[in-house]
Coordinates of C-alpha atoms in Angstrom, one line a residue:
Chain I
X2 CA 75.0 -10.1 104.4
X3 CA 75.7 -11.0 101.8
X4 CA 78.3 -8.8 99.1
X5 CA 76.4 -6.9 95.8
X6 CA 77.8 -6.4 93.1
X7 CA 75.7 -2.8 92.1
X8 CA 75.3 -1.5 88.8
X9 CA 73.6 1.8 87.6
X10 CA 71.2 1.0 85.0
X11 CA 71.1 3.6 82.0
X12 CA 68.4 3.7 79.5
X13 CA 67.3 5.7 77.3
X14 CA 63.8 6.3 76.0
X15 CA 61.7 3.3 78.0
X16 CA 65.1 1.1 76.7
X17 CA 67.9 0.2 78.6
X18 CA 70.6 0.9 76.8
X19 CA 72.8 -2.2 75.4
X20 CA 75.8 -1.4 78.3
X21 CA 73.1 -1.6 81.4
X22 CA 73.4 -5.4 80.1
X23 CA 77.8 -5.4 79.5
X24 CA 78.2 -4.2 83.0
X25 CA 75.2 -6.6 84.5
X26 CA 76.6 -9.4 83.0
X27 CA 80.5 -8.7 84.2
X28 CA 79.0 -7.8 87.9
X29 CA 77.0 -12.0 87.3
X30 CA 81.0 -12.8 86.9
X31 CA 82.4 -11.0 89.7
X32 CA 79.4 -11.9 91.6
X33 CA 79.9 -16.2 91.3
X34 CA 83.6 -15.6 92.1
X35 CA 82.6 -14.2 95.6
X36 CA 79.4 -15.7 96.1
X37 CA 78.3 -12.2 95.6
X38 CA 74.5 -11.2 94.8
X39 CA 73.7 -8.6 91.9
X40 CA 71.8 -5.6 92.1
X41 CA 70.3 -2.6 89.9
X42 CA 69.5 0.2 90.7
X43 CA 66.8 1.6 88.3
X44 CA 65.6 5.4 88.2
X45 CA 63.8 7.1 85.9
X46 CA 60.3 8.0 85.4
X47 CA 57.2 4.9 85.2
X48 CA 60.5 2.7 84.7
X49 CA 58.9 0.3 87.0
X50 CA 58.4 -2.3 84.6
X51 CA 62.0 -2.0 83.3
X52 CA 62.8 -4.1 86.3
X53 CA 61.8 -8.0 84.4
X54 CA 63.5 -7.2 82.1
X55 CA 67.0 -7.4 84.5
X56 CA 69.1 -10.0 84.9
X57 CA 69.8 -9.4 88.6
X58 CA 69.4 -11.2 92.1
X59 CA 67.9 -8.0 93.2
X60 CA 66.3 -4.3 91.5
X61 CA 66.2 -1.0 94.0
X62 CA 63.7 0.9 91.5
X63 CA 62.8 4.6 92.3
X64 CA 60.8 6.9 90.9
X65 CA 60.7 10.7 90.3
X66 CA 59.8 12.9 87.1
X67 CA 63.5 14.3 88.6
X68 CA 65.0 11.3 86.7
X69 CA 63.0 11.0 83.5
X70 CA 66.1 11.0 81.3
X71 CA 68.7 10.0 84.0
X72 CA 70.0 14.5 84.3
X73 CA 73.2 14.0 86.0
X74 CA 72.6 16.2 89.4
X75 CA 69.0 14.3 90.3
X76 CA 70.5 10.8 89.5
X77 CA 74.0 11.2 91.2
X78 CA 71.8 12.9 94.3
X79 CA 69.4 9.3 94.3
X80 CA 73.2 7.1 94.1
X81 CA 75.1 9.0 97.0
X82 CA 72.0 9.0 99.1
X83 CA 71.1 5.2 99.3
X84 CA 74.8 3.8 98.7
X85 CA 75.8 4.9 101.8
X86 CA 73.0 2.5 103.9
X87 CA 73.6 0.1 101.1
X88 CA 77.5 -0.7 100.9
X89 CA 77.9 -2.8 97.8
X90 CA 81.7 -4.1 97.6
X91 CA 81.1 -2.1 94.1
X92 CA 79.4 0.0 91.9
X93 CA 79.7 -0.5 88.1
X94 CA 78.0 3.1 86.2
X95 CA 78.7 2.7 82.0
X96 CA 81.6 5.4 80.9
X97 CA 79.0 7.1 78.9
X98 CA 77.5 10.7 79.1
X99 CA 75.0 9.7 81.3
X100 CA 77.2 8.0 83.6
X101 CA 80.6 9.5 83.6
X102 CA 78.1 12.6 85.5
X103 CA 77.2 10.4 88.2
X104 CA 79.9 8.5 88.8
X105 CA 82.7 10.9 89.1
X106 CA 79.8 13.1 91.3
X107 CA 79.2 9.9 93.1
X108 CA 82.7 8.7 94.5
X109 CA 84.3 12.2 95.4
X110 CA 80.6 13.3 97.7
X111 CA 81.8 9.7 99.4
X112 CA 84.7 9.5 99.2
X113 CA 85.0 6.7 97.6
X114 CA 88.0 5.3 94.8
X115 CA 86.4 5.2 91.4
X116 CA 88.2 3.3 88.6
X117 CA 87.0 5.2 85.4
X118 CA 87.7 4.4 81.2
X119 CA 87.8 0.7 82.9
X120 CA 87.9 -2.5 80.0
X121 CA 88.5 -5.3 82.5
X122 CA 88.1 -6.2 85.5
X123 CA 88.8 -9.9 87.3
X124 CA 89.8 -11.5 89.7
X125 CA 94.0 -12.0 90.2
X126 CA 93.9 -14.2 93.7
X127 CA 91.6 -13.2 96.3
X128 CA 92.2 -8.9 95.3
X129 CA 89.5 -7.3 91.6
X130 CA 92.2 -5.7 89.3
X131 CA 90.5 -2.9 87.2
X132 CA 92.1 -1.7 84.0
X133 CA 91.9 1.4 82.0
X134 CA 92.7 2.6 79.2
X135 CA 94.6 5.8 79.2
X136 CA 96.4 8.3 76.9
X137 CA 94.2 7.7 74.4
X138 CA 94.5 4.3 74.6
X139 CA 98.2 3.9 73.9
X140 CA 98.8 3.3 78.1
X141 CA 96.8 0.8 80.2
X142 CA 96.5 1.5 84.3
X143 CA 95.9 -2.0 86.0
X144 CA 94.9 -1.1 89.2
X145 CA 94.1 -3.4 92.4
X146 CA 91.1 -2.6 94.1
X147 CA 91.4 -2.6 98.1
X148 CA 88.6 -3.4 100.5
X149 CA 86.6 -0.6 100.5
X150 CA 83.7 -0.1 98.1
X151 CA 84.3 1.5 94.5
X152 CA 82.7 3.1 92.2
X153 CA 84.0 1.2 88.2
X154 CA 82.9 3.8 85.0
X155 CA 83.3 0.9 82.8
X156 CA 83.5 0.9 79.0
X157 CA 80.3 0.3 76.4
X158 CA 82.1 -2.7 74.2
X159 CA 83.8 -3.5 76.6
X160 CA 82.7 -6.2 78.6
X161 CA 80.3 -9.2 76.9
X162 CA 76.3 -9.3 78.4
X163 CA 75.6 -12.1 80.2
X164 CA 73.7 -15.0 77.7
X165 CA 74.0 -17.6 80.5
X166 CA 71.4 -16.0 82.7
X167 CA 68.8 -13.2 81.1
X168 CA 66.1 -14.3 83.4
X169 CA 64.2 -12.1 85.9
X170 CA 65.5 -10.7 88.4
X171 CA 64.6 -12.6 91.9
X172 CA 63.6 -9.6 93.8
X173 CA 62.3 -5.7 93.3
X174 CA 62.6 -3.7 95.8
X175 CA 60.3 0.2 95.1
X176 CA 62.0 2.8 97.5
X177 CA 60.9 6.3 98.1
X178 CA 62.0 9.0 96.5
X179 CA 65.1 10.7 98.4
X180 CA 64.7 14.2 100.0
X181 CA 67.4 15.1 98.2
X182 CA 65.6 15.3 94.8
X183 CA 63.0 18.3 96.4
X184 CA 65.8 20.5 96.5
X185 CA 67.9 20.6 92.9
X186 CA 69.0 22.6 90.9
X187 CA 68.5 21.0 87.8
X188 CA 65.6 22.5 86.4
X189 CA 64.1 21.3 82.4
X190 CA 65.7 18.3 81.4
X191 CA 65.2 17.3 77.4
X192 CA 65.8 14.7 74.8
X193 CA 66.6 16.1 71.5
X194 CA 66.8 13.5 68.5
X195 CA 68.6 15.0 65.9
X196 CA 67.4 16.8 62.7
X197 CA 67.6 14.1 59.5
X198 CA 70.9 13.4 58.5
X199 CA 71.8 14.3 54.4
X200 CA 73.2 11.0 54.5
X201 CA 73.4 7.8 57.1
X202 CA 76.2 6.5 57.9
X203 CA 74.9 3.9 60.1
X204 CA 73.1 2.3 56.4
X205 CA 76.6 3.1 54.7
X206 CA 78.3 -0.3 53.0
X207 CA 81.6 1.7 52.8
X208 CA 82.8 4.7 54.7
X209 CA 86.3 6.6 54.0
X210 CA 86.9 8.4 58.1
X211 CA 89.4 11.4 58.2
X212 CA 91.2 12.1 61.3
X213 CA 93.1 14.4 62.5
X214 CA 96.3 13.3 60.2
X215 CA 94.1 15.2 57.3
X216 CA 96.0 18.1 58.8
X217 CA 93.4 21.1 57.5
X218 CA 89.7 21.5 56.3
X219 CA 90.5 21.8 52.5
X220 CA 92.6 18.9 51.8
X221 CA 88.8 17.1 53.2
X222 CA 88.2 16.9 49.1
X223 CA 90.5 14.7 48.9
X224 CA 89.4 12.3 51.0
X225 CA 85.8 13.2 49.4
X226 CA 87.0 12.5 45.7
X227 CA 88.6 8.9 47.5
X228 CA 85.5 8.5 49.0
X229 CA 83.4 8.5 45.8
X230 CA 86.0 6.3 43.5
X231 CA 85.0 4.2 46.4
X232 CA 81.3 4.8 46.4
X233 CA 82.0 5.5 49.8
X234 CA 80.7 7.6 52.0
X235 CA 82.4 11.0 54.4
X236 CA 83.1 10.6 57.7
X237 CA 85.0 11.4 60.7
X238 CA 86.5 11.2 63.5
X239 CA 85.3 13.5 67.0
X240 CA 88.2 16.5 66.7
X241 CA 86.9 17.5 62.7
X242 CA 83.8 17.2 63.8
X243 CA 83.9 19.6 66.6
X244 CA 85.8 21.7 64.9
X245 CA 82.6 22.4 62.4
X246 CA 85.0 20.9 59.4
X247 CA 81.9 18.0 59.1
X248 CA 78.7 17.8 60.4
X249 CA 78.3 15.3 63.9
X250 CA 75.3 13.3 61.2
X251 CA 79.2 12.1 60.0
X252 CA 80.9 11.4 63.2
X253 CA 82.1 7.8 63.9
X254 CA 82.6 7.0 67.7
X255 CA 80.8 7.3 71.9
X256 CA 79.9 10.4 71.3
X257 CA 79.0 10.4 67.6
X258 CA 77.4 7.6 65.8
X259 CA 77.9 3.3 65.8
X260 CA 78.8 1.3 62.1
X261 CA 79.5 -1.6 60.8
X262 CA 80.4 -1.3 57.5
X263 CA 81.5 -3.4 54.9
X264 CA 84.8 -1.8 54.2
X265 CA 86.1 1.0 56.4
X266 CA 88.7 3.0 55.2
X267 CA 90.4 5.2 58.1
X268 CA 92.7 7.8 56.9
X269 CA 95.0 9.8 59.1
X270 CA 92.7 8.6 62.2
X271 CA 94.9 7.3 65.9
X272 CA 92.5 5.6 67.0
X273 CA 90.9 7.0 70.5
X274 CA 89.0 4.0 72.6
X275 CA 86.1 6.3 72.2
X276 CA 86.4 6.2 67.9
X277 CA 87.6 2.3 68.4
X278 CA 84.4 1.9 70.1
X279 CA 82.4 3.2 67.1
X280 CA 83.6 1.3 64.1
X281 CA 85.5 -2.1 65.9
X282 CA 83.0 -4.1 64.0
X283 CA 82.9 -3.4 60.6
X284 CA 83.5 -6.1 58.2
X285 CA 87.2 -4.6 56.7
X286 CA 89.3 -1.9 58.2
X287 CA 91.9 -1.0 56.4
X288 CA 93.6 2.1 57.9
X289 CA 96.7 4.6 57.0
X290 CA 98.8 6.6 59.2
X291 CA 101.7 7.8 59.5
X292 CA 102.4 6.7 63.4
X293 CA 103.2 3.1 63.3
X294 CA 101.8 2.7 66.9
X295 CA 98.8 3.9 66.1
X296 CA 96.0 2.4 68.1
X297 CA 93.9 1.8 64.7
X298 CA 96.0 -0.9 64.0
X299 CA 95.3 -2.8 66.8
X300 CA 91.2 -2.9 65.2
X301 CA 92.0 -2.9 61.6
X302 CA 93.0 -5.6 59.1
X303 CA 94.8 -4.6 57.4
X304 CA 97.5 -1.2 57.5
X305 CA 99.9 0.9 55.7
X306 CA 102.4 3.3 58.0
X307 CA 102.3 6.2 55.0
X308 CA 101.7 9.0 53.9
X309 CA 97.7 9.2 53.3
X310 CA 98.2 11.8 50.9
X311 CA 100.3 10.1 48.6
X312 CA 98.2 7.0 49.1
X313 CA 95.1 8.6 47.8
X314 CA 96.5 10.0 44.8
X315 CA 98.3 7.6 44.2
X316 CA 94.1 5.4 45.3
X317 CA 93.0 8.4 42.7
X318 CA 94.9 7.8 39.8
X319 CA 94.1 3.9 39.6
X320 CA 90.3 4.2 40.3
X321 CA 89.4 7.4 38.2
X322 CA 92.4 6.5 36.1
Chain D
X28 CA 80.5 38.6 87.4
X29 CA 82.9 36.1 87.2
X30 CA 83.4 32.6 84.9
X31 CA 86.2 30.1 85.5
X32 CA 88.2 28.0 83.5
X33 CA 90.0 25.7 84.4
X34 CA 93.3 24.7 82.1
X35 CA 95.4 22.0 82.2
X36 CA 98.4 20.9 80.6
X37 CA 98.7 17.2 79.6
X38 CA 100.7 15.0 77.6
X39 CA 100.9 14.9 74.6
X40 CA 99.6 11.6 73.2
X41 CA 100.1 11.7 69.5
X42 CA 103.8 11.4 70.7
X43 CA 105.8 8.3 71.8
X44 CA 104.7 7.4 75.7
X45 CA 107.2 6.0 78.0
X46 CA 106.4 3.8 81.2
X47 CA 108.3 5.1 84.3
X48 CA 110.9 2.8 85.5
X49 CA 108.6 3.2 88.6
X50 CA 106.0 1.8 86.3
X51 CA 103.4 3.8 87.7
X52 CA 103.9 7.2 85.9
X53 CA 104.9 7.9 82.5
X54 CA 108.4 9.0 82.1
X55 CA 107.9 12.2 82.5
X56 CA 111.4 13.3 80.9
X57 CA 109.7 12.1 77.8
X58 CA 106.6 13.1 77.6
X59 CA 106.0 16.3 76.0
X60 CA 102.7 18.7 77.3
X61 CA 100.1 20.6 75.4
X62 CA 97.2 22.1 76.6
X63 CA 94.4 19.2 76.9
X64 CA 92.1 20.0 74.1
X65 CA 89.0 20.0 75.7
X66 CA 90.2 22.6 77.4
X67 CA 90.5 24.6 75.1
X68 CA 87.3 24.2 74.1
X69 CA 86.1 25.0 77.2
X70 CA 87.9 28.4 77.3
X71 CA 86.1 29.4 73.6
X72 CA 82.7 29.0 75.3
X73 CA 83.4 30.7 78.1
X74 CA 84.1 33.6 75.9
X75 CA 81.7 33.4 73.9
X76 CA 79.6 33.2 77.0
X77 CA 81.4 36.2 77.9
X78 CA 81.3 38.0 75.2
X79 CA 77.6 37.8 75.7
X80 CA 76.3 38.6 79.0
X81 CA 79.5 41.4 80.1
X82 CA 80.6 38.1 82.2
X83 CA 84.7 38.5 83.0
X84 CA 87.1 35.2 82.2
X85 CA 89.1 34.4 84.8
X86 CA 92.1 31.2 83.6
X87 CA 93.1 28.6 86.4
X88 CA 95.4 26.3 86.4
X89 CA 97.7 24.2 88.1
X90 CA 100.8 24.0 87.5
X91 CA 102.5 20.7 87.6
X92 CA 104.6 20.9 84.6
X93 CA 106.4 23.9 85.0
X94 CA 105.1 25.1 81.4
X95 CA 101.7 26.3 82.5
X96 CA 103.1 30.6 81.7
X97 CA 102.4 29.8 78.0
X98 CA 98.8 27.7 78.5
X99 CA 97.6 31.0 80.3
X100 CA 98.9 33.4 78.6
X101 CA 97.7 32.0 76.2
X102 CA 94.3 32.5 77.4
X103 CA 94.8 36.5 77.8
X104 CA 95.5 37.1 74.6
X105 CA 92.5 35.5 74.0
X106 CA 90.1 37.9 75.8
X107 CA 90.4 36.3 79.6
X108 CA 91.2 38.7 82.1
X109 CA 92.9 37.0 84.8
X110 CA 95.0 34.1 85.2
X111 CA 95.9 32.1 88.3
X112 CA 98.3 29.4 88.4
X113 CA 98.6 27.3 91.1
X114 CA 102.0 26.1 92.3
X115 CA 102.9 23.8 94.8
X116 CA 105.3 20.6 95.4
X117 CA 103.9 18.5 92.6
X118 CA 105.8 19.5 89.7
X119 CA 106.0 16.5 87.7
X120 CA 103.5 14.6 89.0
X121 CA 100.7 13.3 87.9
X122 CA 98.0 14.7 89.5
X123 CA 95.3 12.4 90.8
X124 CA 91.1 14.6 89.1
X125 CA 90.1 14.3 93.1
X126 CA 94.1 16.3 94.2
X127 CA 92.9 18.5 91.6
X128 CA 90.0 19.9 92.4
X129 CA 90.6 19.6 96.3
X130 CA 93.3 22.5 94.8
X131 CA 90.8 24.1 93.1
X132 CA 87.9 24.3 95.0
X133 CA 89.0 27.3 97.7
X134 CA 90.2 29.5 94.7
X135 CA 86.9 29.1 93.1
X136 CA 85.3 29.7 96.5
X137 CA 86.8 32.7 96.8
X138 CA 86.6 33.8 92.7
X139 CA 82.5 33.1 93.2
X140 CA 82.2 32.7 89.5
X141 CA 78.9 31.6 88.2
X142 CA 79.9 29.3 86.2
X143 CA 82.9 27.2 86.3
X144 CA 84.2 25.7 82.5
X145 CA 87.0 22.9 81.8
X146 CA 86.7 20.9 78.8
X147 CA 85.4 16.9 79.0
X148 CA 87.6 14.5 80.2
X149 CA 91.8 14.2 80.0
X150 CA 93.9 11.9 78.8
X151 CA 95.4 10.9 82.2
X152 CA 91.7 11.3 84.5
X153 CA 91.8 7.7 85.9
X154 CA 89.8 8.6 89.6
X155 CA 87.0 10.4 87.2
X156 CA 86.8 13.6 85.0
X157 CA 86.8 17.7 86.7
X158 CA 83.7 18.7 86.0
X159 CA 81.9 15.7 88.0
X160 CA 84.4 15.8 90.9
X161 CA 84.3 19.6 91.5
X162 CA 80.6 20.0 90.9
X163 CA 80.3 17.2 94.0
X164 CA 82.9 19.4 96.2
X165 CA 81.1 22.2 95.5
X166 CA 77.5 21.7 95.7
X167 CA 76.8 22.7 92.2
X168 CA 74.9 21.3 89.7
X169 CA 76.1 20.0 86.7
X170 CA 76.4 18.6 82.5
X171 CA 79.4 17.4 81.4
X172 CA 79.5 16.4 77.4
X173 CA 78.1 20.5 76.8
X174 CA 78.7 21.1 73.1
X175 CA 77.1 24.2 73.7
X176 CA 75.4 26.9 76.3
X177 CA 74.0 29.5 77.0
X178 CA 73.4 32.0 79.8
X179 CA 69.5 33.0 80.5
X180 CA 67.8 35.0 83.7
X181 CA 69.5 33.4 86.4
X182 CA 70.3 29.8 85.1
X183 CA 72.5 28.0 81.9
X184 CA 70.2 26.0 79.3
X185 CA 72.8 23.9 78.3
X186 CA 73.3 21.4 75.6
X187 CA 74.7 18.0 76.4
X188 CA 76.2 15.6 74.1
X189 CA 74.5 11.8 74.9
X190 CA 75.6 9.9 72.4
X191 CA 74.1 9.2 67.9
X192 CA 73.7 13.1 67.3
X193 CA 70.8 13.0 70.3
X194 CA 71.3 15.7 72.8
X195 CA 69.5 16.2 76.6
X196 CA 69.3 19.7 77.0
X197 CA 69.1 21.2 80.6
X198 CA 68.9 24.6 82.6
X199 CA 71.1 24.3 85.6
X200 CA 70.7 28.0 87.9
X201 CA 73.9 29.6 88.8
X202 CA 76.6 28.6 89.8
X203 CA 77.1 25.8 87.6
X204 CA 80.1 23.6 86.2
X205 CA 80.3 22.5 83.0
X206 CA 82.6 19.6 81.2
X207 CA 83.1 20.6 77.7
X208 CA 83.2 18.8 74.7
X209 CA 83.2 21.0 71.7
X210 CA 82.6 25.4 71.8
X211 CA 80.0 27.0 69.4
X212 CA 82.3 27.1 67.6
X213 CA 85.7 26.2 66.8
X214 CA 88.8 27.7 69.5
X215 CA 90.0 31.2 67.9
X216 CA 93.7 31.5 67.0
X217 CA 95.6 34.1 68.6
X218 CA 99.1 35.6 67.3
X219 CA 102.0 34.2 68.8
X220 CA 103.1 38.4 68.6
X221 CA 99.8 39.0 70.7
X222 CA 100.4 36.8 72.8
X223 CA 103.8 38.4 73.3
X224 CA 102.6 41.9 73.7
X225 CA 100.6 40.1 77.0
X226 CA 103.4 38.4 78.1
X227 CA 104.8 42.5 78.7
X228 CA 101.7 43.9 79.6
X229 CA 100.3 41.4 82.3
X230 CA 101.1 39.1 84.9
X231 CA 100.0 35.6 86.0
X232 CA 98.6 36.0 89.7
X233 CA 100.7 32.9 90.9
X234 CA 99.6 31.2 94.6
X235 CA 102.1 28.5 96.4
X236 CA 99.7 26.0 97.8
X237 CA 100.2 22.4 99.8
X238 CA 100.2 19.7 98.2
X239 CA 96.6 17.8 99.3
X240 CA 96.7 14.0 100.6
X241 CA 96.1 11.2 97.4
X242 CA 98.2 13.5 95.4
X243 CA 98.9 10.6 92.7
X244 CA 96.0 7.9 91.6
X245 CA 95.8 4.2 92.7
X246 CA 97.9 2.9 90.2
X247 CA 99.2 -0.7 90.7
X248 CA 101.7 -1.4 87.5
X249 CA 101.1 1.2 84.1
X250 CA 101.7 -1.0 80.6
X251 CA 101.4 -0.8 77.3
X252 CA 98.9 -2.8 75.7
X253 CA 99.1 -5.4 73.5
X254 CA 99.1 -4.6 69.7
X255 CA 96.2 -6.9 69.3
X256 CA 98.5 -7.0 66.3
X257 CA 95.2 -7.8 63.9
X258 CA 96.9 -5.4 61.3
X259 CA 98.5 -6.7 58.5
X260 CA 101.5 -4.1 57.2
X261 CA 101.0 -2.9 53.7
X262 CA 104.4 -2.0 52.2
X263 CA 105.8 -0.5 49.6
X264 CA 105.7 2.6 48.2
X265 CA 102.7 4.3 48.0
X266 CA 101.6 3.4 44.7
X267 CA 101.9 -0.3 45.5
X268 CA 100.2 0.3 49.1
X269 CA 97.2 1.4 46.2
X270 CA 97.6 -1.6 44.2
X271 CA 97.3 -3.7 47.2
X272 CA 94.4 -1.9 49.0
X273 CA 92.2 -1.9 45.5
X274 CA 92.9 -5.6 44.7
X275 CA 92.0 -6.4 48.3
X276 CA 88.9 -4.4 47.7
X277 CA 88.3 -6.3 44.3
X278 CA 88.6 -9.7 46.3
X279 CA 86.0 -9.1 48.4
X280 CA 83.7 -7.7 45.5
X281 CA 84.4 -4.3 47.2
X282 CA 84.9 -2.7 44.0

């Protein structure tokens, strides 16, 4: 039997998400080298029509009302029911809010190895090596995979979608919902969109973004002044939003918003991978941080290893002067 | 009834991290440890739930650092009723998520809580996050990236954040496992004098446990990412840096 590289299709409100195509691209590259085929797992309620848009050799479709929004328990239980018989070489799952709940659960339930936060997966000789981003992006871990089926939780934005083969799948196979879905302990699942925010940071041309380095809520005023002087809007990394200093509508990053402004001016942001995911495509990134090893300097065009307060004061003197 | 919070100390990623000569772990002698920030949010969320429901919060941790007492005494000072520390032959090791979950499951089963809360992720959870791993081993429903929860009529209503501000609200039957991203409010502050008082009055229950299989993650090599070195570093005084930034913005028509 041909080995298979399987991908869990993530979708939201009837559309596959970008990371799905990135994982299908990755699966295709691995499969081409190994002479394997690409299998997509498409779960949901009335999502069968999406199968036509997936560049995979085969699409396995399971439709059930409990799978509507790909909630953690039902999605994980269906995968865990199918995988022992399907036995793919790899199962690729996005390391997103939806995917992390499924990848770790399935791997633990089946006692399969799992590499989370995966940013690279490639052949080295005859072995596959997965590279994970750990410790806030400061350390990479290379993991040489053994022969066992392995779950890979792959970071969004780390892999290229497959531009060569956007074609329709070869085979679409519908399967009955496994019996496990009859005994779920997850009841209702509802999606909510955010209320309209005061500012839409995804449309801003210039963003001043603050991170933990700002130290206290009182210091936000200084950052706000810099933003106003530059004609920019103020955004923040996750810890400030979790602390309640700024609303969620101002959060840049994996669990927040993706932005692509002309200017991203980062003050006191170290650049955790989750943050970089949301802003690395900005046209011009300038970062001020005290730590010369802060990962933000890896994506910034210009950096200053300096005290953000002193630089901000100096900027204000000049711009407002 | 009981709500368990699992708390873990992790290397402080704000500090410089060095790789051990073995190449498969950090140089643990050079690491300084802090409470996983998400676990602090998990504790806060648990305390808020318990204040509304009258449940008892039990803080549980695996001591891989020899320094967990401070974390557990702080949890007691904040309002946890009990603190349980698991010790064993794994001090100074990088514990895999799977191994941690295997150590925790018997304690959780003995405590019989209706909820287990822990942080959504940790800086070192290479083999996946703890909450879904615990849920799989316990056979309980779960959700991660939780930003709010409420106990209502025998279920927990959970707000799970997806991305771009979109949230999923789920109702999970109890018992359930939650991976907390952010508590409804910022974690409470407790003065050090109160922690000292608790250290005199309360005690941490210590359990010696056997190190499980798969103790450490299966790492081949750790390495420091090559700084893409993209950033051109602006040097000089803050005033000179400010001048350069303004120059750069003017050159691009951004000012």
